[in-house]
Amino acid sequence: MPRNPCTYLPRRLQIVATLTLFLLASIYFLGTSTTVSPAVDPYLAQIPYAKQLQSSAHHVVDNLDKHLPALGVNVNAPQWLNPFRGAAHTPPPQQANSSSGEARWYSDFKWRNPFSSSVTLDEERAVLPPLRERPPVYTYFDAAGRRKDAVSKQAEQDLLHVWRRAWWAKGFKPIVLGRPEALNHPQYRAVQTLELAPELEMEMMRWLAWANMGTGILCNWLALPMAAHDDPLLSFLRRGEYPELTRYAGLDNGLFVGTKAAVEAALKATINSPDVKTVKSIVEAIPADTITTDSSHSGIAFYSTAIISSKYAAIASKFSLDSTVSEGMSMLPPLINSHLHMTWQNTFTSGIAVLKPLAEHTTTLIAPAIDIARNLSQCPETPIPASCPPNRPRCKPCVSSHMLISTPPVFRNTSTLFTIGTIPHPYTLTSLRHDRTTLDVKFIRRETSRDAWILAATKELLGTGLSSFARLVSVKEIVASEYGSARGLWLTAEYPPEISSSESKDLEELDWTFGFSLPRSPMDDGKSETPVPGRERRPPPPKQEFGDSTPPTDAELANEVRLMELARRHMGSAAGNLAAELKVREVVEAWNLADAEAWKFIRAWEARRTLERRGWVEEEDEFSKGVFHRWIDKIT
Ligand SMILES: *[C@@H]1O[C@H](CO)[C@@H](O)[C@H](O)[C@H]1NC(C)=O
Ligand SMILES: *[C@@H]1O[C@H](CO)[C@@H](O)[C@H](O)[C@H]1NC(C)=O
Ligand SMILES: *[C@@H]1O[C@H](CO)[C@@H](O)[C@H](O)[C@H]1NC(C)=O
């Protein structure tokens, strides 16, 4: 029992207040069999009587069908039902780019509310955590002086693409700089008048471009993040604050961090250095105490020429002959991509969990997730099988043992397990579970249980004694916290990647989430690729778990497919639906408040991520096209 709050009152009032509270509590608790344990979830402490509010909210739904005719078509049942809605206040302002399709959201630190509408006063607008600031990571790419044949150019473009995608997936904003940024720097002329060694000249251009942009990370485009999301160096870099000008032992000039002031000072010191005409790098030219060296790190892989010659003989031998350099270059992008993929696979040693609560009726529902899991567990194509990234000499190459794919009925918070979750809208789930092509209010009220998905999915994590409302905060944490979002991918059943994307190229969206290109060609895709030994076939679909129930027959599966199709169409466009259908959808949502809330949260979370990426790529594509155009102008 919590402490009696009435002890703070004068003695006589205490008795009255205690009695009143006791009376109210008995009324609330009558009829509910389970009690709420505030110890299980910290949020319960803040949500008084979650269970009671839930049942009273549901009680309103129980009587909904009596009221519906009077409420008319525009009834927005869930909104006035939501018990957590605050007292009347105004909805928060619309933020820029905060909608996509039917998904709408509001980014705010108050996202850990069970119900978004208590903040947004709008059932359809989910509160998401603030978008994480992406610190810029700059690379300098100067096409002048690089090889000009088409194969090399394509390989370099591919490498820049691989580089950008890998850094983006780790929470950065990768930016490709070029000569114009260096030219923009006031010290550019001073540097030009010095007669520098070509190595230092190149280095100065990189630093001028970097200083021109300001505080940040300067990275070679052959240096990539090759580690788990929470690698200490990557976490440090993501913080965006670099108190000291730092270089990294073993990475040569692959990676530097520093403030604008420190970078400017280093440039000045180099220009004024008496040895400027003889030294070959900035680090040699500046006083030793102006730059620190971090020697304990392992998160970055740098494919420098020296590393390639010592570790990847197959490529090094191509580099030794002028006629095969371009061939060697074009082996690098698939090699690096395979290392990124393998590093991901090595991070999740427990495998991939394709979440499958309510197993009897959801085989079709999780099919897109199974597809993604199979592609993720497949061995990447690589020109040098069984090779390891430069920074991870003891990696486990994906040769014969594929990653394990399981279909557990509950979410498991294991740090080495990657979860692919698929949440159905309550409408979809209800129609699948009850094998109904249409739903009506009476049926929902009489025959269906509430919030089946969230109760099932979190049964192990949170036990069985908690109300569905009290589980919402944990589900949101699983999806959107820094810890959770690095270990899971969440989809809505109605908009899986291949359906929500109008063009197949949108499948690449997933590549930006994972930071590498997923294998998506089985063996024979018609491309004239040389067969590479060790290339693995796509793993077969996993044996799915069905708990105590029997696996569905082919006929039952076909029926699931049909019901899913109908549900997708029903959910597809609100505009195309009849008012009566919309009403049913609203009633289903009101009956399953927690499931609907989780569904809307995940829908918005996915939509925002895609929008963020697309907005950036548009901006950045213009820019990198510019880099290449400038190059083409130069050589023609
Ligand atoms: C999962 O585990 C991590 C680490 O143990 C913890 O920080 C996190 O809060 C857990 N998430 C949930 C939803 O319980
Ligand atoms: C997975 O790979 C298959 C071919 O093996 C491909 O058809 C499918 O589009 C891929 N899916 C994703 C999500 O990459
Ligand atoms: C919104 O998105 C558009 C295009 O994606 C972009 O041009 C615009 O700058 C974005 N607005 C904000 C405030 O981010």
XYZ file of C-alpha atoms and ligand atoms in Angstrom:
678
model
C 0.000 0.000 0.000
C 1.339 3.484 -0.734
C 1.494 5.851 2.224
C -1.778 7.447 3.115
C -1.542 10.901 1.550
C -4.069 12.260 4.058
C -1.587 12.304 6.937
C -0.637 15.809 5.931
C -4.083 17.104 6.844
C -5.305 18.151 10.308
C -6.326 15.160 12.354
C -10.092 15.441 12.095
C -10.001 16.102 8.382
C -7.741 13.094 8.016
C -10.489 10.746 9.068
C -13.034 12.293 6.744
C -10.640 12.388 3.813
C -9.412 8.853 4.380
C -12.955 7.552 4.517
C -13.856 9.426 1.356
C -10.801 8.102 -0.451
C -11.530 4.608 0.742
C -15.079 4.857 -0.514
C -13.961 6.164 -3.914
C -11.271 3.531 -4.167
C -13.732 0.745 -3.375
C -16.046 2.027 -6.081
C -13.190 2.104 -8.560
C -11.779 -1.243 -7.660
C -15.111 -3.079 -7.600
C -15.350 -5.301 -10.599
C -11.698 -5.223 -11.540
C -9.882 -8.370 -10.640
C -6.325 -7.286 -11.233
C -4.695 -4.540 -9.273
C -2.039 -2.251 -10.533
C 1.422 -2.454 -9.133
C 3.092 0.943 -9.345
C 6.475 -0.710 -8.933
C 6.266 -2.319 -12.340
C 6.130 0.838 -14.322
C 7.269 4.248 -13.164
C 4.612 5.857 -15.294
C 1.875 4.327 -13.281
C 2.889 6.560 -10.443
C 1.929 9.470 -12.628
C -1.228 8.007 -14.062
C -3.699 7.585 -11.302
C -5.928 4.566 -11.571
C -4.862 3.678 -15.105
C -6.798 0.462 -14.951
C -9.885 2.143 -13.651
C -9.731 4.859 -16.243
C -9.302 2.214 -18.852
C -12.327 0.304 -17.776
C -14.445 3.400 -17.528
C -13.278 4.436 -20.976
C -14.201 1.038 -22.243
C -17.478 1.315 -20.448
C -18.250 4.326 -22.594
C -17.452 2.250 -25.636
C -19.769 -0.426 -24.354
C -22.584 2.034 -24.686
C -21.331 3.543 -27.871
C -23.681 1.808 -30.227
C -26.638 3.304 -28.378
C -25.293 6.805 -28.928
C -23.923 6.495 -32.400
C -27.015 7.362 -34.381
C -27.380 10.595 -32.459
C -23.760 11.548 -32.932
C -23.898 11.590 -36.679
C -21.226 10.878 -39.199
C -18.517 13.151 -37.906
C -18.316 11.536 -34.529
C -14.750 11.404 -33.408
C -15.258 8.850 -30.743
C -11.675 8.224 -29.638
C -11.023 11.870 -29.023
C -13.704 12.459 -26.463
C -13.093 9.071 -25.039
C -9.489 9.537 -24.249
C -9.362 9.690 -20.483
C -5.894 11.216 -20.390
C -6.789 14.276 -22.307
C -5.868 17.291 -20.285
C -8.167 20.155 -19.431
C -8.980 22.400 -22.350
C -5.870 23.967 -23.774
C -4.826 24.744 -27.277
C -3.192 22.168 -29.481
C 0.526 22.683 -30.043
C 1.467 24.464 -33.259
C 2.141 22.540 -36.466
C 5.817 21.936 -37.031
C 7.462 22.095 -40.431
C 7.335 18.841 -42.393
C 5.337 17.004 -39.773
C 3.049 14.921 -41.910
C 3.286 12.316 -44.595
C 0.264 10.634 -46.100
C -2.207 10.150 -43.277
C 0.488 10.115 -40.628
C 0.902 13.302 -38.647
C 3.151 13.973 -35.712
C 4.485 16.464 -33.251
C 8.084 16.143 -32.104
C 8.427 16.930 -28.450
C 10.201 15.764 -25.326
C 6.783 14.922 -23.839
C 6.598 11.842 -26.047
C 6.699 9.447 -23.111
C 3.005 9.922 -22.535
C 0.801 6.885 -22.868
C -1.500 8.899 -25.110
C -0.290 11.420 -27.642
C -3.617 13.155 -27.715
C -3.112 14.362 -24.148
C -0.488 16.650 -25.696
C -1.737 17.223 -29.224
C -5.501 17.165 -28.542
C -5.743 15.265 -31.774
C -6.262 11.532 -32.083
C -4.373 11.296 -35.347
C -1.313 13.286 -34.335
C 1.328 11.235 -32.556
C 3.918 12.751 -30.256
C 7.371 11.548 -31.273
C 10.658 12.165 -29.501
C 12.482 15.218 -30.820
C 14.442 14.433 -33.935
C 17.994 13.666 -32.863
C 20.450 16.268 -33.965
C 22.764 14.791 -36.582
C 26.276 16.165 -36.261
C 27.791 16.823 -39.681
C 30.638 14.627 -40.841
C 32.557 16.165 -43.719
C 34.548 14.520 -46.390
C 36.550 16.236 -49.076
C 36.261 14.930 -52.590
C 38.242 16.672 -55.285
C 37.722 15.122 -58.668
C 40.616 17.016 -60.203
C 43.627 14.774 -60.406
C 41.579 11.615 -60.026
C 41.271 8.971 -62.685
C 38.913 9.898 -65.437
C 37.806 6.599 -66.943
C 34.148 5.696 -66.597
C 34.707 2.618 -64.419
C 36.766 4.516 -61.846
C 34.340 7.397 -61.837
C 31.446 5.026 -61.216
C 33.389 3.285 -58.446
C 34.132 6.616 -56.770
C 30.519 7.669 -56.974
C 29.523 4.321 -55.469
C 32.089 4.729 -52.701
C 30.755 8.171 -51.812
C 27.280 6.639 -51.726
C 28.399 3.795 -49.456
C 30.183 6.306 -47.227
C 27.163 8.599 -46.924
C 24.732 5.776 -46.275
C 26.909 4.239 -43.556
C 27.358 7.515 -41.681
C 23.697 8.438 -42.044
C 22.602 5.139 -40.508
C 24.789 5.802 -37.481
C 23.061 9.112 -36.797
C 25.248 11.593 -38.662
C 24.742 14.020 -41.475
C 27.394 13.141 -44.034
C 28.396 16.034 -46.267
C 30.676 15.851 -49.271
C 32.821 18.964 -49.685
C 34.784 19.966 -52.727
C 37.180 22.560 -54.050
C 34.601 25.387 -53.938
C 34.365 25.104 -50.146
C 38.139 25.340 -49.861
C 38.199 28.299 -52.227
C 35.718 30.034 -50.012
C 38.141 30.162 -47.119
C 39.985 33.475 -46.610
C 43.329 31.690 -46.178
C 43.053 29.977 -49.549
C 45.211 32.574 -51.349
C 47.875 32.451 -48.683
C 48.076 28.676 -49.120
C 48.282 28.989 -52.904
C 51.308 31.252 -52.733
C 53.278 28.730 -50.682
C 54.936 26.026 -52.685
C 53.802 22.971 -50.815
C 54.483 19.304 -51.245
C 51.531 17.784 -53.131
C 50.490 15.725 -50.077
C 50.382 18.794 -47.863
C 48.689 20.857 -50.535
C 45.887 18.266 -50.713
C 45.681 18.128 -46.934
C 45.468 21.923 -46.725
C 42.586 21.911 -49.196
C 40.697 19.436 -47.038
C 41.276 21.507 -43.923
C 40.371 24.776 -45.613
C 37.076 23.242 -46.717
C 36.531 21.863 -43.223
C 37.326 25.178 -41.514
C 35.008 26.876 -43.961
C 32.137 24.709 -42.645
C 33.055 25.025 -38.974
C 33.237 22.733 -35.958
C 32.839 19.080 -36.807
C 34.334 15.876 -38.083
C 36.681 15.638 -41.044
C 36.653 12.174 -42.486
C 38.230 10.504 -45.462
C 35.607 8.994 -47.772
C 37.281 5.633 -47.327
C 36.829 5.818 -43.546
C 33.537 4.344 -42.401
C 31.813 3.627 -39.104
C 32.233 -0.111 -38.700
C 30.829 -0.983 -35.285
C 27.656 -1.297 -33.262
C 25.537 1.824 -32.871
C 26.698 2.348 -29.284
C 30.414 1.988 -29.976
C 32.188 4.459 -27.636
C 33.847 6.442 -30.420
C 30.631 6.705 -32.435
C 28.717 7.746 -29.332
C 31.310 10.408 -28.625
C 31.194 11.664 -32.206
C 27.384 11.783 -32.114
C 27.485 14.142 -29.165
C 28.696 16.822 -31.553
C 31.097 18.435 -29.088
C 34.788 18.142 -29.741
C 36.686 20.031 -27.047
C 40.112 19.207 -28.468
C 41.564 18.922 -31.923
C 42.031 15.168 -32.113
C 43.438 12.613 -34.485
C 43.078 8.865 -34.182
C 45.987 6.491 -33.914
C 46.144 4.036 -36.780
C 43.834 6.065 -38.986
C 46.485 8.409 -40.428
C 44.571 11.334 -41.846
C 41.339 9.347 -42.001
C 39.576 11.107 -39.166
C 39.916 14.380 -37.247
C 37.570 16.229 -34.943
C 37.811 19.757 -33.672
C 36.219 23.128 -33.230
C 36.339 25.744 -35.922
C 38.739 27.821 -33.806
C 41.136 24.908 -33.348
C 41.084 24.065 -37.048
C 41.728 27.695 -37.992
C 44.582 27.861 -35.511
C 46.135 24.693 -36.937
C 45.887 26.126 -40.460
C 47.578 29.337 -39.336
C 50.291 27.434 -37.508
C 50.964 25.368 -40.629
C 51.202 28.416 -42.867
C 53.600 30.073 -40.447
C 55.636 26.963 -39.810
C 59.300 27.278 -40.845
C 59.140 23.725 -42.237
C 56.059 24.291 -44.336
C 57.852 23.608 -47.616
C 59.219 20.250 -46.516
C 56.609 18.583 -44.289
C 53.978 16.340 -45.784
C 51.111 16.743 -43.327
C 49.511 19.286 -41.061
C 50.149 17.100 -38.020
C 53.901 17.356 -38.659
C 53.750 21.108 -39.144
C 51.860 22.171 -36.037
C 53.157 22.130 -32.449
C 52.617 18.698 -30.932
C 50.572 20.035 -28.035
C 47.876 21.512 -30.270
C 46.554 18.129 -31.356
C 45.803 15.108 -29.187
C 45.928 11.520 -30.312
C 43.251 9.069 -29.305
C 44.729 5.621 -29.361
C 41.962 3.528 -27.816
C 39.235 3.238 -30.390
C 38.011 0.573 -32.774
C 34.862 1.884 -34.395
C 36.221 3.214 -37.687
C 37.452 1.228 -40.666
C 39.835 3.079 -42.965
C 40.512 1.535 -46.371
C 43.660 3.488 -47.024
C 46.084 2.452 -49.747
C 48.463 1.117 -47.100
C 45.734 -1.003 -45.507
C 44.538 -2.307 -48.848
C 48.030 -3.423 -49.791
C 48.548 -5.161 -46.476
C 45.113 -6.763 -46.061
C 43.373 -7.156 -49.380
C 45.863 -8.661 -51.784
C 43.219 -9.307 -54.444
C 42.622 -5.574 -54.765
C 46.224 -4.552 -54.167
C 47.371 -6.664 -57.103
C 44.930 -4.812 -59.357
C 46.256 -1.505 -58.091
C 49.802 -2.433 -59.039
C 49.057 -2.361 -62.761
C 47.823 0.794 -64.375
C 45.493 -1.111 -66.697
C 43.657 -2.785 -63.811
C 43.424 0.080 -61.303
C 39.853 0.813 -62.258
C 38.959 -2.842 -61.810
C 40.457 -2.737 -58.323
C 38.510 0.430 -57.588
C 35.245 -1.201 -58.551
C 35.878 -4.040 -56.117
C 35.979 -1.650 -53.199
C 32.293 -0.650 -52.914
C 30.984 -4.244 -52.692
C 33.835 -5.167 -50.337
C 33.060 -2.314 -47.964
C 29.329 -2.973 -48.207
C 29.853 -6.611 -47.288
C 31.975 -5.607 -44.300
C 29.295 -3.212 -43.092
C 26.660 -5.918 -43.422
C 28.844 -8.489 -41.702
C 29.608 -6.113 -38.841
C 25.878 -5.682 -38.370
C 25.419 -9.462 -38.353
C 28.244 -9.867 -35.838
C 26.623 -7.288 -33.555
C 23.392 -9.258 -33.268
C 24.754 -12.581 -32.174
C 21.345 -13.720 -30.893
C 19.928 -13.309 -34.366
C 16.798 -11.668 -35.674
C 13.455 -11.943 -33.912
C 10.445 -11.451 -36.127
C 7.822 -10.662 -33.552
C 4.728 -12.820 -33.870
C 2.196 -12.387 -31.098
C -1.169 -14.125 -31.619
C 0.508 -16.654 -33.856
C -2.624 -18.443 -35.075
C -3.729 -15.614 -37.308
C -0.712 -13.546 -38.163
C 1.459 -15.608 -40.498
C 0.587 -13.454 -43.488
C 0.819 -10.316 -41.457
C 4.488 -10.829 -40.693
C 5.454 -12.008 -44.192
C 7.144 -8.688 -45.136
C 9.132 -8.814 -41.893
C 10.249 -12.375 -42.667
C 11.341 -11.218 -46.105
C 13.493 -8.463 -44.609
C 14.902 -10.828 -41.982
C 15.892 -13.366 -44.629
C 17.677 -10.711 -46.657
C 19.446 -9.426 -43.565
C 20.620 -12.889 -42.591
C 21.842 -13.685 -46.080
C 25.582 -13.500 -46.684
C 26.492 -10.341 -48.531
C 28.092 -10.533 -51.924
C 31.753 -9.785 -51.721
C 34.753 -9.877 -54.022
C 36.918 -11.254 -51.194
C 34.943 -13.864 -49.232
C 35.877 -14.416 -45.615
C 37.732 -11.106 -45.371
C 37.400 -8.915 -42.288
C 37.158 -5.122 -42.030
C 40.472 -3.409 -41.247
C 39.373 -2.469 -37.708
C 37.895 -5.866 -36.811
C 40.520 -8.492 -37.616
C 38.675 -11.117 -35.559
C 35.305 -10.796 -37.251
C 33.136 -13.824 -37.950
C 32.688 -13.912 -41.692
C 29.271 -15.038 -42.827
C 30.229 -18.236 -44.586
C 28.168 -21.197 -43.603
C 26.259 -20.213 -40.490
C 23.488 -17.821 -41.258
C 22.054 -15.613 -38.600
C 19.285 -17.265 -36.694
C 15.770 -16.024 -37.446
C 13.146 -16.741 -34.799
C 9.488 -15.791 -34.509
C 8.908 -15.362 -30.784
C 5.390 -14.519 -29.590
C 6.693 -11.860 -27.193
C 9.161 -8.992 -27.335
C 12.469 -9.781 -25.642
C 14.755 -7.001 -24.537
C 18.046 -8.712 -25.368
C 20.834 -6.380 -26.390
C 22.217 -8.806 -28.989
C 18.861 -9.570 -30.574
C 17.502 -7.522 -33.454
C 13.719 -7.311 -33.469
C 11.539 -6.723 -36.507
C 8.090 -5.879 -35.219
C 4.944 -5.613 -37.278
C 2.012 -3.916 -35.669
C -1.427 -4.368 -37.189
C -4.115 -1.759 -36.922
C -6.800 -3.065 -34.551
C -9.170 -3.212 -37.500
C -6.829 -5.543 -39.374
C -6.120 -7.652 -36.344
C -9.788 -7.992 -35.428
C -10.737 -9.039 -38.925
C -7.916 -11.613 -39.033
C -8.554 -13.042 -35.598
C -12.264 -13.394 -36.145
C -12.112 -14.220 -39.820
C -14.491 -11.418 -40.764
C -14.460 -9.411 -43.960
C -16.646 -6.734 -42.400
C -16.979 -5.572 -38.859
C -19.823 -3.856 -37.130
C -20.158 -2.121 -33.822
C -22.238 -4.781 -32.177
C -19.811 -7.513 -33.119
C -16.817 -5.555 -31.881
C -18.485 -4.824 -28.589
C -19.820 -8.305 -27.934
C -17.270 -10.647 -29.451
C -13.830 -9.108 -29.382
C -11.310 -8.602 -26.615
C -9.441 -5.352 -26.234
C -5.840 -4.422 -26.999
C -4.966 -8.002 -27.840
C -1.729 -7.136 -29.621
C -0.055 -5.038 -26.953
C -1.100 -7.398 -24.174
C 0.368 -10.359 -26.035
C 3.554 -8.691 -27.267
C 4.607 -7.356 -23.869
C 3.442 -10.323 -21.795
C 6.959 -11.440 -20.960
C 8.526 -7.995 -20.621
C 5.855 -6.542 -18.343
C 4.044 -9.556 -16.936
C 0.323 -10.067 -17.096
C -0.884 -7.804 -14.306
C -0.582 -4.495 -16.092
C -3.276 -2.653 -17.979
C -2.804 -2.174 -21.690
C -2.552 1.605 -21.173
C 0.330 1.203 -18.768
C 2.210 -0.813 -21.394
C 2.202 1.957 -23.960
C 5.161 3.838 -22.569
C 7.315 0.719 -22.688
C 6.287 0.018 -26.265
C 7.166 3.570 -27.255
C 10.518 3.171 -25.512
C 11.183 -0.052 -27.379
C 10.492 1.629 -30.698
C 11.927 5.089 -30.290
C 14.497 5.287 -27.514
C 18.127 5.499 -28.555
C 18.720 2.030 -27.113
C 15.644 0.476 -28.670
C 15.782 2.103 -32.071
C 19.274 0.732 -32.664
C 17.964 -2.780 -32.050
C 14.749 -2.927 -33.933
C 12.766 -2.119 -37.008
C 9.067 -1.465 -36.654
C 6.546 -1.686 -39.415
C 2.823 -1.264 -39.657
C 1.187 -4.307 -41.185
C -0.847 -2.192 -43.587
C 2.100 -0.277 -45.016
C 5.036 -2.648 -45.299
C 7.966 -1.283 -47.312
C 7.016 -2.845 -50.614
C 3.474 -1.561 -50.376
C 4.070 1.934 -49.082
C 6.670 2.524 -51.753
C 5.343 3.446 -55.128
C 8.655 2.734 -56.804
C 10.884 -0.219 -56.133
C 13.766 2.159 -55.559
C 12.100 3.101 -52.299
C 13.128 -0.263 -50.957
C 16.485 1.442 -50.584
C 14.941 3.260 -47.667
C 15.857 0.228 -45.596
C 19.463 0.454 -46.764
C 19.674 3.912 -45.221
C 18.279 2.579 -41.985
C 20.817 -0.226 -41.782
C 23.721 1.579 -43.420
C 24.405 -1.012 -46.098
C 22.689 -2.343 -49.152
C 20.604 -5.405 -48.326
C 21.138 -8.345 -50.641
C 18.018 -8.470 -52.708
C 18.981 -10.516 -55.688
C 18.736 -14.278 -55.490
C 21.387 -16.019 -57.546
C 20.146 -15.323 -61.048
C 19.165 -11.724 -61.583
C 20.482 -11.600 -65.137
C 23.342 -9.280 -64.292
C 26.648 -10.379 -65.734
C 28.383 -10.848 -62.442
C 31.216 -13.262 -62.113
C 30.143 -15.991 -59.739
C 32.032 -15.524 -56.536
C 32.958 -18.536 -54.453
C 31.412 -18.572 -51.018
C 28.440 -16.547 -52.123
C 25.562 -17.863 -50.188
C 22.091 -18.582 -51.259
C 19.210 -16.833 -49.626
C 18.370 -18.679 -46.419
C 15.021 -20.472 -46.376
C 12.159 -18.955 -44.418
C 12.380 -19.873 -40.745
C 10.107 -22.412 -39.137
C 7.525 -20.242 -37.493
C 6.371 -20.842 -33.966
C 2.704 -21.424 -33.328
C 2.664 -21.944 -29.620
C -0.063 -24.385 -28.654
C -2.022 -23.971 -31.832
C -1.666 -25.902 -35.047
C -0.031 -24.206 -38.026
C -2.544 -22.851 -40.518
C -3.412 -24.898 -43.585
C -2.859 -23.548 -47.080
C -6.539 -22.671 -47.310
C -6.348 -20.764 -44.047
C -3.276 -18.923 -45.250
C -5.010 -17.985 -48.487
C -7.864 -16.674 -46.404
C -5.425 -14.617 -44.315
C -4.030 -13.105 -47.484
C -7.530 -12.187 -48.621
C -8.439 -10.636 -45.274
C -5.173 -8.691 -45.160
C -5.856 -7.369 -48.624
C -9.323 -6.214 -47.607
C -8.033 -4.650 -44.419
C -5.286 -2.831 -46.312
C -7.814 -1.495 -48.732
C -10.031 -0.459 -45.879
C -7.156 1.310 -44.144
C -5.707 2.617 -47.368
C -7.422 5.901 -47.877
C -9.798 7.564 -45.538
C -11.092 9.682 -48.372
C -12.242 6.707 -50.420
C -14.163 5.137 -47.594
C -17.795 5.350 -46.809
C -18.734 7.215 -43.708
C -20.031 3.994 -42.197
C -16.656 2.303 -42.682
C -14.849 5.192 -41.090
C -17.197 4.953 -38.176
C -16.410 1.268 -37.712
C -12.732 2.058 -37.799
C -13.185 4.696 -35.136
C -15.130 2.328 -32.949
C -12.456 -0.352 -33.310
C -9.857 2.222 -32.318
C -11.888 3.318 -29.330
C -12.337 -0.281 -28.270
C -8.572 -0.880 -28.612
C -7.192 2.430 -27.407
C -3.721 1.140 -26.608
C -3.256 -0.901 -29.774
C -4.443 2.017 -31.883
C -2.116 4.401 -30.066
C 0.888 2.120 -30.614
C -0.046 1.697 -34.268
C -0.276 5.445 -34.839
C 2.971 6.002 -33.015
C 4.831 3.500 -35.179
C 3.201 4.792 -38.349
C 4.359 8.317 -37.542
C 7.811 7.154 -36.438
C 8.408 5.377 -39.732
C 6.957 8.211 -41.786
C 9.113 10.803 -40.094
C 12.263 8.806 -40.607
C 11.553 8.417 -44.307
C 10.709 12.076 -44.667
C 13.877 13.160 -42.889
C 15.982 10.993 -45.152
C 14.272 12.026 -48.357
C 14.486 15.703 -47.523
C 18.177 15.382 -46.866
C 18.911 13.304 -49.941
C 17.181 15.820 -52.174
C 19.278 18.576 -50.704
C 22.438 16.514 -50.816
C 21.937 15.028 -54.281
C 21.824 18.501 -55.737
C 25.016 19.173 -53.928
C 26.956 16.066 -54.869
C 25.718 16.339 -58.431
C 27.362 19.723 -58.231
C 30.610 18.123 -57.125
C 30.571 15.831 -60.135
C 29.402 18.505 -62.541
C 32.222 20.729 -61.514
C 34.492 17.834 -62.196
C 33.031 17.131 -65.616
C 33.289 20.818 -66.531
C 36.945 20.605 -65.691
C 37.848 17.640 -67.822
C 35.891 18.545 -70.944
C 15.904 -2.829 -22.316
O 17.161 -3.042 -21.707
C 17.970 -1.891 -21.617
C 19.329 -2.282 -21.062
O 19.236 -3.258 -20.123
C 17.277 -0.848 -20.747
O 18.064 0.320 -20.678
C 15.936 -0.521 -21.386
O 15.229 0.388 -20.576
C 15.106 -1.773 -21.565
N 13.908 -1.414 -22.306
C 12.684 -1.703 -21.885
C 11.572 -1.264 -22.738
O 12.478 -2.296 -20.858
C 14.662 -9.454 -50.308
O 15.234 -10.225 -51.343
C 14.338 -10.633 -52.359
C 15.089 -11.464 -53.366
O 15.959 -12.377 -52.777
C 13.730 -9.416 -53.022
O 12.775 -9.811 -53.991
C 13.054 -8.535 -51.985
O 12.598 -7.335 -52.595
C 14.023 -8.192 -50.871
N 13.307 -7.463 -49.855
C 13.820 -6.410 -49.219
C 12.948 -5.754 -48.241
O 14.953 -6.018 -49.409
C 10.409 20.671 -45.529
O 10.683 19.815 -46.610
C 11.012 20.478 -47.811
C 11.195 19.467 -48.893
O 11.384 18.188 -48.403
C 12.261 21.325 -47.620
O 12.541 22.043 -48.793
C 12.046 22.277 -46.486
O 13.224 22.971 -46.219
C 11.608 21.531 -45.232
N 11.317 22.495 -44.218
C 11.901 22.464 -43.031
C 11.528 23.554 -42.131
O 12.676 21.590 -42.710
